[in-house]
JSON list of C-alpha atoms and ligand atoms in Angstrom, two decimals:
[
{"chain": "R", "resi": 1, "resn": "MET", "atom": "CA", "xyz": [-0.14, 0.26, 0.02]},
{"chain": "R", "resi": 2, "resn": "ALA", "atom": "CA", "xyz": [1.46, 3.16, -0.75]},
{"chain": "R", "resi": 3, "resn": "ILE", "atom": "CA", "xyz": [2.14, 6.12, 2.05]},
{"chain": "R", "resi": 4, "resn": "PRO", "atom": "CA", "xyz": [-1.34, 8.92, 1.24]},
{"chain": "R", "resi": 5, "resn": "ILE", "atom": "CA", "xyz": [0.24, 12.44, 0.39]},
{"chain": "R", "resi": 6, "resn": "ARG", "atom": "CA", "xyz": [-2.21, 14.47, 2.10]},
{"chain": "R", "resi": 7, "resn": "LYS", "atom": "CA", "xyz": [-4.04, 18.27, 0.70]},
{"chain": "R", "resi": 8, "resn": "PRO", "atom": "CA", "xyz": [-3.63, 21.29, 2.40]},
{"chain": "R", "resi": 9, "resn": "ALA", "atom": "CA", "xyz": [-7.31, 20.87, 3.89]},
{"chain": "R", "resi": 10, "resn": "GLU", "atom": "CA", "xyz": [-6.23, 17.32, 4.81]},
{"chain": "R", "resi": 11, "resn": "ILE", "atom": "CA", "xyz": [-3.18, 18.61, 6.94]},
{"chain": "R", "resi": 12, "resn": "ASP", "atom": "CA", "xyz": [-4.99, 21.16, 8.75]},
{"chain": "R", "resi": 13, "resn": "LYS", "atom": "CA", "xyz": [-7.24, 18.71, 9.88]},
{"chain": "R", "resi": 14, "resn": "LEU", "atom": "CA", "xyz": [-4.28, 16.79, 11.02]},
{"chain": "R", "resi": 15, "resn": "ARG", "atom": "CA", "xyz": [-3.04, 19.77, 12.79]},
{"chain": "R", "resi": 16, "resn": "LYS", "atom": "CA", "xyz": [-5.59, 20.77, 14.95]},
{"chain": "R", "resi": 17, "resn": "ALA", "atom": "CA", "xyz": [-5.53, 16.50, 16.56]},
{"chain": "R", "resi": 18, "resn": "ASN", "atom": "CA", "xyz": [-2.20, 18.10, 17.39]},
{"chain": "R", "resi": 19, "resn": "ILE", "atom": "CA", "xyz": [-2.59, 20.73, 18.17]},
{"chain": "R", "resi": 20, "resn": "ILE", "atom": "CA", "xyz": [-5.58, 19.23, 21.28]},
{"chain": "R", "resi": 21, "resn": "VAL", "atom": "CA", "xyz": [-1.89, 16.88, 21.85]},
{"chain": "R", "resi": 22, "resn": "ALA", "atom": "CA", "xyz": [0.30, 19.53, 22.38]},
{"chain": "R", "resi": 23, "resn": "LYS", "atom": "CA", "xyz": [-1.62, 21.21, 24.85]},
{"chain": "R", "resi": 24, "resn": "THR", "atom": "CA", "xyz": [-3.05, 18.47, 26.85]},
{"chain": "R", "resi": 25, "resn": "LEU", "atom": "CA", "xyz": [1.15, 17.07, 27.01]},
{"chain": "R", "resi": 26, "resn": "LYS", "atom": "CA", "xyz": [1.83, 20.44, 28.22]},
{"chain": "R", "resi": 27, "resn": "TYR", "atom": "CA", "xyz": [-0.98, 20.65, 31.23]},
{"chain": "R", "resi": 28, "resn": "LEU", "atom": "CA", "xyz": [0.22, 17.25, 31.95]},
{"chain": "R", "resi": 29, "resn": "SER", "atom": "CA", "xyz": [3.66, 17.69, 32.46]},
{"chain": "R", "resi": 30, "resn": "GLY", "atom": "CA", "xyz": [2.64, 20.15, 35.01]},
{"chain": "R", "resi": 31, "resn": "GLN", "atom": "CA", "xyz": [1.48, 17.98, 37.07]},
{"chain": "R", "resi": 32, "resn": "CYS", "atom": "CA", "xyz": [3.56, 15.71, 37.12]},
{"chain": "R", "resi": 33, "resn": "LYS", "atom": "CA", "xyz": [4.31, 15.87, 40.90]},
{"chain": "R", "resi": 34, "resn": "PRO", "atom": "CA", "xyz": [5.87, 13.94, 44.08]},
{"chain": "R", "resi": 35, "resn": "GLY", "atom": "CA", "xyz": [2.09, 11.98, 45.52]},
{"chain": "R", "resi": 36, "resn": "VAL", "atom": "CA", "xyz": [0.36, 12.84, 42.67]},
{"chain": "R", "resi": 37, "resn": "SER", "atom": "CA", "xyz": [-0.75, 8.61, 40.88]},
{"chain": "R", "resi": 38, "resn": "LEU", "atom": "CA", "xyz": [-0.14, 7.11, 36.79]},
{"chain": "R", "resi": 39, "resn": "LEU", "atom": "CA", "xyz": [-4.48, 6.95, 37.29]},
{"chain": "R", "resi": 40, "resn": "GLU", "atom": "CA", "xyz": [-5.12, 10.49, 38.48]},
{"chain": "R", "resi": 41, "resn": "LEU", "atom": "CA", "xyz": [-2.94, 12.22, 35.33]},
{"chain": "R", "resi": 42, "resn": "ASP", "atom": "CA", "xyz": [-4.81, 10.00, 32.46]},
{"chain": "R", "resi": 43, "resn": "ARG", "atom": "CA", "xyz": [-7.99, 11.04, 34.06]},
{"chain": "R", "resi": 44, "resn": "MET", "atom": "CA", "xyz": [-6.76, 14.56, 34.03]},
{"chain": "R", "resi": 45, "resn": "GLY", "atom": "CA", "xyz": [-5.42, 14.24, 30.42]},
{"chain": "R", "resi": 46, "resn": "GLU", "atom": "CA", "xyz": [-8.50, 12.01, 29.19]},
{"chain": "R", "resi": 47, "resn": "GLU", "atom": "CA", "xyz": [-10.87, 14.73, 30.98]},
{"chain": "R", "resi": 48, "resn": "TYR", "atom": "CA", "xyz": [-9.06, 17.62, 29.06]},
{"chain": "R", "resi": 49, "resn": "ILE", "atom": "CA", "xyz": [-8.14, 16.28, 25.95]},
{"chain": "R", "resi": 50, "resn": "ARG", "atom": "CA", "xyz": [-12.28, 16.19, 25.52]},
{"chain": "R", "resi": 51, "resn": "SER", "atom": "CA", "xyz": [-12.56, 19.63, 27.30]},
{"chain": "R", "resi": 52, "resn": "LEU", "atom": "CA", "xyz": [-10.65, 20.69, 23.64]},
{"chain": "R", "resi": 53, "resn": "GLY", "atom": "CA", "xyz": [-13.59, 18.45, 21.60]},
{"chain": "R", "resi": 54, "resn": "ALA", "atom": "CA", "xyz": [-11.22, 15.57, 20.61]},
{"chain": "R", "resi": 55, "resn": "ARG", "atom": "CA", "xyz": [-11.09, 11.75, 22.09]},
{"chain": "R", "resi": 56, "resn": "PRO", "atom": "CA", "xyz": [-8.10, 10.87, 22.93]},
{"chain": "R", "resi": 57, "resn": "SER", "atom": "CA", "xyz": [-8.12, 8.05, 20.98]},
{"chain": "R", "resi": 58, "resn": "PHE", "atom": "CA", "xyz": [-5.30, 4.96, 22.99]},
{"chain": "R", "resi": 59, "resn": "LYS", "atom": "CA", "xyz": [-8.05, 4.20, 25.07]},
{"chain": "R", "resi": 60, "resn": "GLY", "atom": "CA", "xyz": [-9.52, 1.35, 23.47]},
{"chain": "R", "resi": 61, "resn": "LEU", "atom": "CA", "xyz": [-6.38, 1.11, 20.74]},
{"chain": "R", "resi": 62, "resn": "TYR", "atom": "CA", "xyz": [-5.27, -3.00, 20.33]},
{"chain": "R", "resi": 63, "resn": "GLY", "atom": "CA", "xyz": [-6.90, -3.16, 24.32]},
{"chain": "R", "resi": 64, "resn": "PHE", "atom": "CA", "xyz": [-4.85, -0.39, 25.73]},
{"chain": "R", "resi": 65, "resn": "PRO", "atom": "CA", "xyz": [-6.46, 0.50, 29.06]},
{"chain": "R", "resi": 66, "resn": "ALA", "atom": "CA", "xyz": [-5.88, 3.99, 28.91]},
{"chain": "R", "resi": 67, "resn": "SER", "atom": "CA", "xyz": [-6.15, 7.29, 27.34]},
{"chain": "R", "resi": 68, "resn": "VAL", "atom": "CA", "xyz": [-2.41, 7.99, 28.51]},
{"chain": "R", "resi": 69, "resn": "CYS", "atom": "CA", "xyz": [0.59, 5.91, 28.45]},
{"chain": "R", "resi": 70, "resn": "THR", "atom": "CA", "xyz": [2.61, 7.51, 31.25]},
{"chain": "R", "resi": 71, "resn": "SER", "atom": "CA", "xyz": [5.56, 5.65, 31.44]},
{"chain": "R", "resi": 72, "resn": "VAL", "atom": "CA", "xyz": [7.88, 5.59, 35.58]},
{"chain": "R", "resi": 73, "resn": "ASN", "atom": "CA", "xyz": [12.20, 5.43, 35.13]},
{"chain": "R", "resi": 74, "resn": "GLU", "atom": "CA", "xyz": [12.29, 1.78, 33.18]},
{"chain": "R", "resi": 75, "resn": "VAL", "atom": "CA", "xyz": [9.61, 2.05, 31.54]},
{"chain": "R", "resi": 76, "resn": "ILE", "atom": "CA", "xyz": [10.54, 3.31, 27.78]},
{"chain": "R", "resi": 77, "resn": "ILE", "atom": "CA", "xyz": [6.72, 3.23, 25.96]},
{"chain": "R", "resi": 78, "resn": "HIS", "atom": "CA", "xyz": [3.13, 1.98, 26.75]},
{"chain": "R", "resi": 79, "resn": "GLY", "atom": "CA", "xyz": [3.36, 2.29, 30.62]},
{"chain": "R", "resi": 80, "resn": "VAL", "atom": "CA", "xyz": [-0.36, 1.65, 31.95]},
{"chain": "R", "resi": 81, "resn": "PRO", "atom": "CA", "xyz": [-1.87, 4.16, 34.49]},
{"chain": "R", "resi": 82, "resn": "THR", "atom": "CA", "xyz": [-2.09, 2.04, 37.43]},
{"chain": "R", "resi": 83, "resn": "GLU", "atom": "CA", "xyz": [-2.11, 3.84, 41.45]},
{"chain": "R", "resi": 84, "resn": "TYR", "atom": "CA", "xyz": [1.16, 4.27, 41.89]},
{"chain": "R", "resi": 85, "resn": "LYS", "atom": "CA", "xyz": [2.22, 7.99, 42.91]},
{"chain": "R", "resi": 86, "resn": "LEU", "atom": "CA", "xyz": [5.06, 9.73, 41.56]},
{"chain": "R", "resi": 87, "resn": "GLN", "atom": "CA", "xyz": [8.70, 9.60, 43.41]},
{"chain": "R", "resi": 88, "resn": "GLU", "atom": "CA", "xyz": [11.04, 13.06, 43.76]},
{"chain": "R", "resi": 89, "resn": "GLY", "atom": "CA", "xyz": [13.77, 11.59, 41.14]},
{"chain": "R", "resi": 90, "resn": "ASP", "atom": "CA", "xyz": [11.02, 9.78, 38.82]},
{"chain": "R", "resi": 91, "resn": "ILE", "atom": "CA", "xyz": [11.50, 10.10, 34.99]},
{"chain": "R", "resi": 92, "resn": "ILE", "atom": "CA", "xyz": [7.79, 10.11, 33.56]},
{"chain": "R", "resi": 93, "resn": "GLY", "atom": "CA", "xyz": [7.36, 9.77, 29.44]},
{"chain": "R", "resi": 94, "resn": "LEU", "atom": "CA", "xyz": [3.91, 11.27, 28.83]},
{"chain": "R", "resi": 95, "resn": "ASP", "atom": "CA", "xyz": [2.26, 9.34, 24.98]},
{"chain": "R", "resi": 96, "resn": "ILE", "atom": "CA", "xyz": [-0.49, 10.80, 24.78]},
{"chain": "R", "resi": 97, "resn": "GLY", "atom": "CA", "xyz": [-3.27, 10.03, 20.82]},
{"chain": "R", "resi": 98, "resn": "THR", "atom": "CA", "xyz": [-6.18, 12.24, 19.64]},
{"chain": "R", "resi": 99, "resn": "GLU", "atom": "CA", "xyz": [-9.34, 11.90, 17.03]},
{"chain": "R", "resi": 100, "resn": "LEU", "atom": "CA", "xyz": [-10.84, 14.62, 15.78]},
{"chain": "R", "resi": 101, "resn": "ASP", "atom": "CA", "xyz": [-13.04, 14.60, 13.10]},
{"chain": "R", "resi": 102, "resn": "GLY", "atom": "CA", "xyz": [-11.68, 11.29, 11.96]},
{"chain": "R", "resi": 103, "resn": "TRP", "atom": "CA", "xyz": [-7.91, 13.03, 12.40]},
{"chain": "R", "resi": 104, "resn": "TYR", "atom": "CA", "xyz": [-5.66, 11.82, 14.05]},
{"chain": "R", "resi": 105, "resn": "GLY", "atom": "CA", "xyz": [-2.83, 12.88, 16.62]},
{"chain": "R", "resi": 106, "resn": "ASP", "atom": "CA", "xyz": [-0.38, 11.40, 19.01]},
{"chain": "R", "resi": 107, "resn": "ALA", "atom": "CA", "xyz": [3.42, 13.10, 20.58]},
{"chain": "R", "resi": 108, "resn": "ALA", "atom": "CA", "xyz": [5.25, 12.18, 23.64]},
{"chain": "R", "resi": 109, "resn": "VAL", "atom": "CA", "xyz": [7.64, 13.58, 26.19]},
{"chain": "R", "resi": 110, "resn": "THR", "atom": "CA", "xyz": [9.75, 12.61, 28.98]},
{"chain": "R", "resi": 111, "resn": "VAL", "atom": "CA", "xyz": [9.87, 14.53, 32.22]},
{"chain": "R", "resi": 112, "resn": "GLY", "atom": "CA", "xyz": [11.57, 14.50, 35.30]},
{"chain": "R", "resi": 113, "resn": "VAL", "atom": "CA", "xyz": [9.52, 14.86, 38.57]},
{"chain": "R", "resi": 114, "resn": "GLY", "atom": "CA", "xyz": [10.66, 17.23, 41.10]},
{"chain": "R", "resi": 115, "resn": "THR", "atom": "CA", "xyz": [14.61, 16.99, 40.46]},
{"chain": "R", "resi": 116, "resn": "ILE", "atom": "CA", "xyz": [16.69, 14.27, 39.29]},
{"chain": "R", "resi": 117, "resn": "SER", "atom": "CA", "xyz": [19.82, 12.98, 38.20]},
{"chain": "R", "resi": 118, "resn": "LYS", "atom": "CA", "xyz": [22.33, 14.33, 36.17]},
{"chain": "R", "resi": 119, "resn": "ALA", "atom": "CA", "xyz": [22.71, 11.01, 34.15]},
{"chain": "R", "resi": 120, "resn": "ASP", "atom": "CA", "xyz": [19.02, 11.29, 33.81]},
{"chain": "R", "resi": 121, "resn": "GLU", "atom": "CA", "xyz": [18.58, 14.82, 33.04]},
{"chain": "R", "resi": 122, "resn": "ALA", "atom": "CA", "xyz": [21.26, 13.00, 30.14]},
{"chain": "R", "resi": 123, "resn": "LEU", "atom": "CA", "xyz": [18.59, 10.71, 29.46]},
{"chain": "R", "resi": 124, "resn": "ILE", "atom": "CA", "xyz": [15.69, 12.47, 28.25]},
{"chain": "R", "resi": 125, "resn": "GLN", "atom": "CA", "xyz": [18.04, 15.19, 26.40]},
{"chain": "R", "resi": 126, "resn": "ILE", "atom": "CA", "xyz": [19.01, 12.72, 23.75]},
{"chain": "R", "resi": 127, "resn": "ALA", "atom": "CA", "xyz": [15.65, 11.52, 23.20]},
{"chain": "R", "resi": 128, "resn": "LYS", "atom": "CA", "xyz": [14.65, 14.95, 22.48]},
{"chain": "R", "resi": 129, "resn": "ASP", "atom": "CA", "xyz": [17.43, 15.45, 20.56]},
{"chain": "R", "resi": 130, "resn": "THR", "atom": "CA", "xyz": [17.64, 12.82, 18.58]},
{"chain": "R", "resi": 131, "resn": "LEU", "atom": "CA", "xyz": [13.83, 14.26, 17.36]},
{"chain": "R", "resi": 132, "resn": "TYR", "atom": "CA", "xyz": [15.10, 17.58, 16.88]},
{"chain": "R", "resi": 133, "resn": "PHE", "atom": "CA", "xyz": [17.76, 15.81, 14.31]},
{"chain": "R", "resi": 134, "resn": "ALA", "atom": "CA", "xyz": [15.98, 14.22, 12.58]},
{"chain": "R", "resi": 135, "resn": "ILE", "atom": "CA", "xyz": [12.58, 16.66, 12.30]},
{"chain": "R", "resi": 136, "resn": "GLU", "atom": "CA", "xyz": [15.89, 18.84, 10.57]},
{"chain": "R", "resi": 137, "resn": "ILE", "atom": "CA", "xyz": [16.99, 16.29, 8.56]},
{"chain": "R", "resi": 138, "resn": "ILE", "atom": "CA", "xyz": [14.17, 15.94, 6.69]},
{"chain": "R", "resi": 139, "resn": "ARG", "atom": "CA", "xyz": [14.00, 16.80, 3.19]},
{"chain": "R", "resi": 140, "resn": "PRO", "atom": "CA", "xyz": [11.34, 14.90, 0.70]},
{"chain": "R", "resi": 141, "resn": "GLY", "atom": "CA", "xyz": [13.96, 12.73, -1.13]},
{"chain": "R", "resi": 142, "resn": "LEU", "atom": "CA", "xyz": [14.96, 11.50, 1.70]},
{"chain": "R", "resi": 143, "resn": "ARG", "atom": "CA", "xyz": [14.18, 7.30, 1.88]},
{"chain": "R", "resi": 144, "resn": "PHE", "atom": "CA", "xyz": [12.68, 6.55, 5.45]},
{"chain": "R", "resi": 145, "resn": "LYS", "atom": "CA", "xyz": [15.55, 3.83, 5.89]},
{"chain": "R", "resi": 146, "resn": "GLU", "atom": "CA", "xyz": [18.05, 6.45, 5.27]},
{"chain": "R", "resi": 147, "resn": "LEU", "atom": "CA", "xyz": [15.97, 8.73, 8.22]},
{"chain": "R", "resi": 148, "resn": "SER", "atom": "CA", "xyz": [16.29, 5.50, 10.70]},
{"chain": "R", "resi": 149, "resn": "TYR", "atom": "CA", "xyz": [19.82, 4.23, 9.61]},
{"chain": "R", "resi": 150, "resn": "GLU", "atom": "CA", "xyz": [20.74, 8.60, 10.93]},
{"chain": "R", "resi": 151, "resn": "ILE", "atom": "CA", "xyz": [19.16, 8.68, 14.50]},
{"chain": "R", "resi": 152, "resn": "GLU", "atom": "CA", "xyz": [20.05, 5.34, 14.53]},
{"chain": "R", "resi": 153, "resn": "LYS", "atom": "CA", "xyz": [24.15, 7.20, 14.09]},
{"chain": "R", "resi": 154, "resn": "PHE", "atom": "CA", "xyz": [23.09, 10.24, 15.82]},
{"chain": "R", "resi": 155, "resn": "ILE", "atom": "CA", "xyz": [21.39, 7.99, 19.49]},
{"chain": "R", "resi": 156, "resn": "LYS", "atom": "CA", "xyz": [24.80, 5.83, 19.22]},
{"chain": "R", "resi": 157, "resn": "ALA", "atom": "CA", "xyz": [27.50, 8.55, 18.82]},
{"chain": "R", "resi": 158, "resn": "ARG", "atom": "CA", "xyz": [25.81, 10.05, 22.45]},
{"chain": "R", "resi": 159, "resn": "GLY", "atom": "CA", "xyz": [26.10, 6.20, 23.46]},
{"chain": "R", "resi": 160, "resn": "TYR", "atom": "CA", "xyz": [22.71, 5.41, 23.36]},
{"chain": "R", "resi": 161, "resn": "GLN", "atom": "CA", "xyz": [21.23, 2.71, 22.45]},
{"chain": "R", "resi": 162, "resn": "PRO", "atom": "CA", "xyz": [17.77, 3.14, 20.31]},
{"chain": "R", "resi": 163, "resn": "LEU", "atom": "CA", "xyz": [15.22, 0.20, 21.38]},
{"chain": "R", "resi": 164, "resn": "HIS", "atom": "CA", "xyz": [14.27, -2.54, 19.78]},
{"chain": "R", "resi": 165, "resn": "GLY", "atom": "CA", "xyz": [11.48, -3.66, 18.08]},
{"chain": "R", "resi": 166, "resn": "PHE", "atom": "CA", "xyz": [8.95, -0.66, 18.33]},
{"chain": "R", "resi": 167, "resn": "CYS", "atom": "CA", "xyz": [8.87, 2.77, 15.67]},
{"chain": "R", "resi": 168, "resn": "GLY", "atom": "CA", "xyz": [7.56, 5.56, 14.40]},
{"chain": "R", "resi": 169, "resn": "HIS", "atom": "CA", "xyz": [4.39, 5.06, 11.55]},
{"chain": "R", "resi": 170, "resn": "GLY", "atom": "CA", "xyz": [1.93, 7.33, 8.76]},
{"chain": "R", "resi": 171, "resn": "ILE", "atom": "CA", "xyz": [-1.09, 8.50, 10.38]},
{"chain": "R", "resi": 172, "resn": "GLY", "atom": "CA", "xyz": [-3.57, 10.15, 9.53]},
{"chain": "R", "resi": 173, "resn": "ARG", "atom": "CA", "xyz": [-7.13, 9.28, 9.48]},
{"chain": "R", "resi": 174, "resn": "LYS", "atom": "CA", "xyz": [-5.90, 5.91, 11.71]},
{"chain": "R", "resi": 175, "resn": "PRO", "atom": "CA", "xyz": [-3.79, 6.42, 14.34]},
{"chain": "R", "resi": 176, "resn": "HIS", "atom": "CA", "xyz": [-0.72, 3.92, 12.63]},
{"chain": "R", "resi": 177, "resn": "GLU", "atom": "CA", "xyz": [-0.03, 4.06, 9.00]},
{"chain": "R", "resi": 178, "resn": "GLU", "atom": "CA", "xyz": [2.48, 3.10, 6.65]},
{"chain": "R", "resi": 179, "resn": "PRO", "atom": "CA", "xyz": [5.86, 4.05, 7.17]},
{"chain": "R", "resi": 180, "resn": "GLU", "atom": "CA", "xyz": [7.51, 2.39, 10.61]},
{"chain": "R", "resi": 181, "resn": "ILE", "atom": "CA", "xyz": [10.07, 4.58, 10.96]},
{"chain": "R", "resi": 182, "resn": "PRO", "atom": "CA", "xyz": [12.32, 2.60, 13.54]},
{"chain": "R", "resi": 183, "resn": "ASN", "atom": "CA", "xyz": [15.32, 4.42, 15.08]},
{"chain": "R", "resi": 184, "resn": "TYR", "atom": "CA", "xyz": [16.92, 2.20, 13.66]},
{"chain": "R", "resi": 185, "resn": "LEU", "atom": "CA", "xyz": [17.84, -0.23, 9.79]},
{"chain": "R", "resi": 186, "resn": "GLU", "atom": "CA", "xyz": [15.87, -2.32, 10.65]},
{"chain": "R", "resi": 187, "resn": "HIS", "atom": "CA", "xyz": [17.42, -5.11, 7.29]},
{"chain": "R", "resi": 188, "resn": "GLY", "atom": "CA", "xyz": [19.13, -4.15, 3.68]},
{"chain": "R", "resi": 189, "resn": "SER", "atom": "CA", "xyz": [21.05, -0.97, 2.46]},
{"chain": "R", "resi": 190, "resn": "PRO", "atom": "CA", "xyz": [19.33, 3.11, 3.68]},
{"chain": "R", "resi": 191, "resn": "LYS", "atom": "CA", "xyz": [19.11, 3.52, -0.50]},
{"chain": "R", "resi": 192, "resn": "SER", "atom": "CA", "xyz": [16.59, 1.43, -0.55]},
{"chain": "R", "resi": 193, "resn": "GLY", "atom": "CA", "xyz": [12.55, 1.05, 0.02]},
{"chain": "R", "resi": 194, "resn": "PRO", "atom": "CA", "xyz": [10.07, 4.23, -0.10]},
{"chain": "R", "resi": 195, "resn": "LYS", "atom": "CA", "xyz": [10.95, 8.41, -0.25]},
{"chain": "R", "resi": 196, "resn": "ILE", "atom": "CA", "xyz": [9.58, 10.37, 1.88]},
{"chain": "R", "resi": 197, "resn": "LYS", "atom": "CA", "xyz": [7.38, 12.94, -0.41]},
{"chain": "R", "resi": 198, "resn": "GLU", "atom": "CA", "xyz": [6.07, 15.83, 0.09]},
{"chain": "R", "resi": 199, "resn": "GLY", "atom": "CA", "xyz": [2.32, 16.03, 1.59]},
{"chain": "R", "resi": 200, "resn": "MET", "atom": "CA", "xyz": [3.67, 12.72, 3.66]},
{"chain": "R", "resi": 201, "resn": "VAL", "atom": "CA", "xyz": [2.93, 12.91, 7.58]},
{"chain": "R", "resi": 202, "resn": "PHE", "atom": "CA", "xyz": [4.00, 10.47, 10.34]},
{"chain": "R", "resi": 203, "resn": "CYS", "atom": "CA", "xyz": [5.77, 9.75, 13.80]},
{"chain": "R", "resi": 204, "resn": "LEU", "atom": "CA", "xyz": [8.59, 10.04, 14.24]},
{"chain": "R", "resi": 205, "resn": "GLU", "atom": "CA", "xyz": [9.46, 9.69, 18.19]},
{"chain": "R", "resi": 206, "resn": "PRO", "atom": "CA", "xyz": [13.46, 8.19, 19.22]},
{"chain": "R", "resi": 207, "resn": "MET", "atom": "CA", "xyz": [13.41, 5.84, 21.81]},
{"chain": "R", "resi": 208, "resn": "ILE", "atom": "CA", "xyz": [16.27, 4.99, 24.35]},
{"chain": "R", "resi": 209, "resn": "CYS", "atom": "CA", "xyz": [17.89, 2.51, 26.36]},
{"chain": "R", "resi": 210, "resn": "GLN", "atom": "CA", "xyz": [21.21, 3.00, 28.38]},
{"chain": "R", "resi": 211, "resn": "LYS", "atom": "CA", "xyz": [23.17, -0.21, 27.18]},
{"chain": "R", "resi": 212, "resn": "LEU", "atom": "CA", "xyz": [20.61, -2.24, 25.75]},
{"chain": "R", "resi": 213, "resn": "GLY", "atom": "CA", "xyz": [18.53, -2.23, 22.57]},
{"chain": "R", "resi": 214, "resn": "THR", "atom": "CA", "xyz": [16.85, -6.01, 23.25]},
{"chain": "R", "resi": 215, "resn": "PRO", "atom": "CA", "xyz": [13.09, -5.08, 24.37]},
{"chain": "R", "resi": 216, "resn": "LYS", "atom": "CA", "xyz": [11.08, -7.19, 27.23]},
{"chain": "R", "resi": 217, "resn": "ILE", "atom": "CA", "xyz": [7.40, -6.74, 27.99]},
{"chain": "R", "resi": 218, "resn": "LEU", "atom": "CA", "xyz": [6.00, -6.83, 31.30]},
{"chain": "R", "resi": 219, "resn": "GLU", "atom": "CA", "xyz": [3.63, -9.52, 33.28]},
{"chain": "R", "resi": 220, "resn": "ASP", "atom": "CA", "xyz": [1.24, -6.05, 33.07]},
{"chain": "R", "resi": 221, "resn": "LYS", "atom": "CA", "xyz": [1.37, -6.84, 28.74]},
{"chain": "R", "resi": 222, "resn": "TRP", "atom": "CA", "xyz": [1.75, -3.41, 27.69]},
{"chain": "R", "resi": 223, "resn": "SER", "atom": "CA", "xyz": [4.32, -1.55, 29.88]},
{"chain": "R", "resi": 224, "resn": "VAL", "atom": "CA", "xyz": [7.47, -2.01, 27.18]},
{"chain": "R", "resi": 225, "resn": "VAL", "atom": "CA", "xyz": [11.18, -2.21, 29.31]},
{"chain": "R", "resi": 226, "resn": "SER", "atom": "CA", "xyz": [14.62, -2.53, 28.25]},
{"chain": "R", "resi": 227, "resn": "GLU", "atom": "CA", "xyz": [16.94, -5.70, 28.99]},
{"chain": "R", "resi": 228, "resn": "ASP", "atom": "CA", "xyz": [19.52, -3.87, 30.82]},
{"chain": "R", "resi": 229, "resn": "GLY", "atom": "CA", "xyz": [16.70, -3.13, 33.47]},
{"chain": "R", "resi": 230, "resn": "LEU", "atom": "CA", "xyz": [18.05, 0.54, 33.00]},
{"chain": "R", "resi": 231, "resn": "ARG", "atom": "CA", "xyz": [16.11, 3.92, 32.86]},
{"chain": "R", "resi": 232, "resn": "GLY", "atom": "CA", "xyz": [14.81, 5.05, 29.23]},
{"chain": "R", "resi": 233, "resn": "SER", "atom": "CA", "xyz": [13.42, 6.91, 27.52]},
{"chain": "R", "resi": 234, "resn": "HIS", "atom": "CA", "xyz": [11.07, 9.19, 25.33]},
{"chain": "R", "resi": 235, "resn": "TYR", "atom": "CA", "xyz": [10.04, 12.00, 23.01]},
{"chain": "R", "resi": 236, "resn": "GLU", "atom": "CA", "xyz": [8.07, 12.31, 19.68]},
{"chain": "R", "resi": 237, "resn": "HIS", "atom": "CA", "xyz": [6.27, 14.30, 17.09]},
{"chain": "R", "resi": 238, "resn": "THR", "atom": "CA", "xyz": [3.86, 14.52, 14.49]},
{"chain": "R", "resi": 239, "resn": "VAL", "atom": "CA", "xyz": [5.62, 16.67, 11.26]},
{"chain": "R", "resi": 240, "resn": "ALA", "atom": "CA", "xyz": [3.92, 17.05, 7.72]},
{"chain": "R", "resi": 241, "resn": "VAL", "atom": "CA", "xyz": [6.31, 17.55, 4.66]},
{"chain": "R", "resi": 242, "resn": "ILE", "atom": "CA", "xyz": [6.04, 21.55, 3.88]},
{"chain": "R", "resi": 243, "resn": "GLY", "atom": "CA", "xyz": [7.23, 23.28, 1.63]},
{"chain": "R", "resi": 244, "resn": "GLY", "atom": "CA", "xyz": [10.93, 21.07, 1.45]},
{"chain": "R", "resi": 245, "resn": "LYS", "atom": "CA", "xyz": [10.50, 20.54, 4.89]},
{"chain": "R", "resi": 246, "resn": "ALA", "atom": "CA", "xyz": [8.67, 18.84, 8.14]},
{"chain": "R", "resi": 247, "resn": "GLU", "atom": "CA", "xyz": [6.70, 20.90, 9.53]},
{"chain": "R", "resi": 248, "resn": "ILE", "atom": "CA", "xyz": [5.88, 19.82, 13.13]},
{"chain": "R", "resi": 249, "resn": "LEU", "atom": "CA", "xyz": [2.39, 20.15, 14.00]},
{"chain": "R", "resi": 250, "resn": "SER", "atom": "CA", "xyz": [1.84, 18.66, 17.45]},
{"chain": "R", "resi": 251, "resn": "LYS", "atom": "CA", "xyz": [3.35, 21.82, 18.72]},
{"chain": "R", "resi": 252, "resn": "GLU", "atom": "CA", "xyz": [0.59, 24.68, 19.99]},
{"chain": "R", "resi": 253, "resn": "ASP", "atom": "CA", "xyz": [-0.62, 27.35, 17.97]},
{"chain": "V", "resi": 301, "resn": "LIG", "atom": "MG1", "xyz": [3.71, 7.10, 18.06]}
]
């Protein structure tokens, strides 16, 4: 199946869904304080998304039980909200999806709770830096595999590892569409596979491990950690290729 090319009016719809994601992430980031539970964060996120007129698209997606992925410390992605109360020094990934008028938004951040260690600050920064590096190099004609390859090189040059088995993705009328965009060169040559074109819309989401990129899924069947047992980080934006470069849709207007 071909990767869809979106018309400007369709990109406007995607932008609207993604602005709600950005606003919700900003709001929720401010709520990540010691003593706040993951279930409270989930409820606050869901209410906030609905108050802005959208639907939390992760709720029920593949059976996910909540509106917000809350990934604490060793959990890198897909953390399920529980009664766990945040503690000083924790780091938490917040990943949110919205649906508005049949179009989808998706983005994520990792934030510290109170004062965090220098090592955790660096861990969060590499996820953010990788995301903005990837956004910066996007141009029509670049192959998705080249993008994955460059992302992997960037992460490894800083001494970290990309999480394997999970990836960025196309987005549009469904929350996950083609192509898959791993944060590493999965197979084949970077000079193979589809090229990025004007009008494509997709999510980039670096998922960072410290020593090993091998994923392990916890007993809750959702939470993804690294085999190394160390903390991880995650950042994500939805971008549209417009005017020869990537425009971030998941930012406040
Ligand atoms: Mg995503």
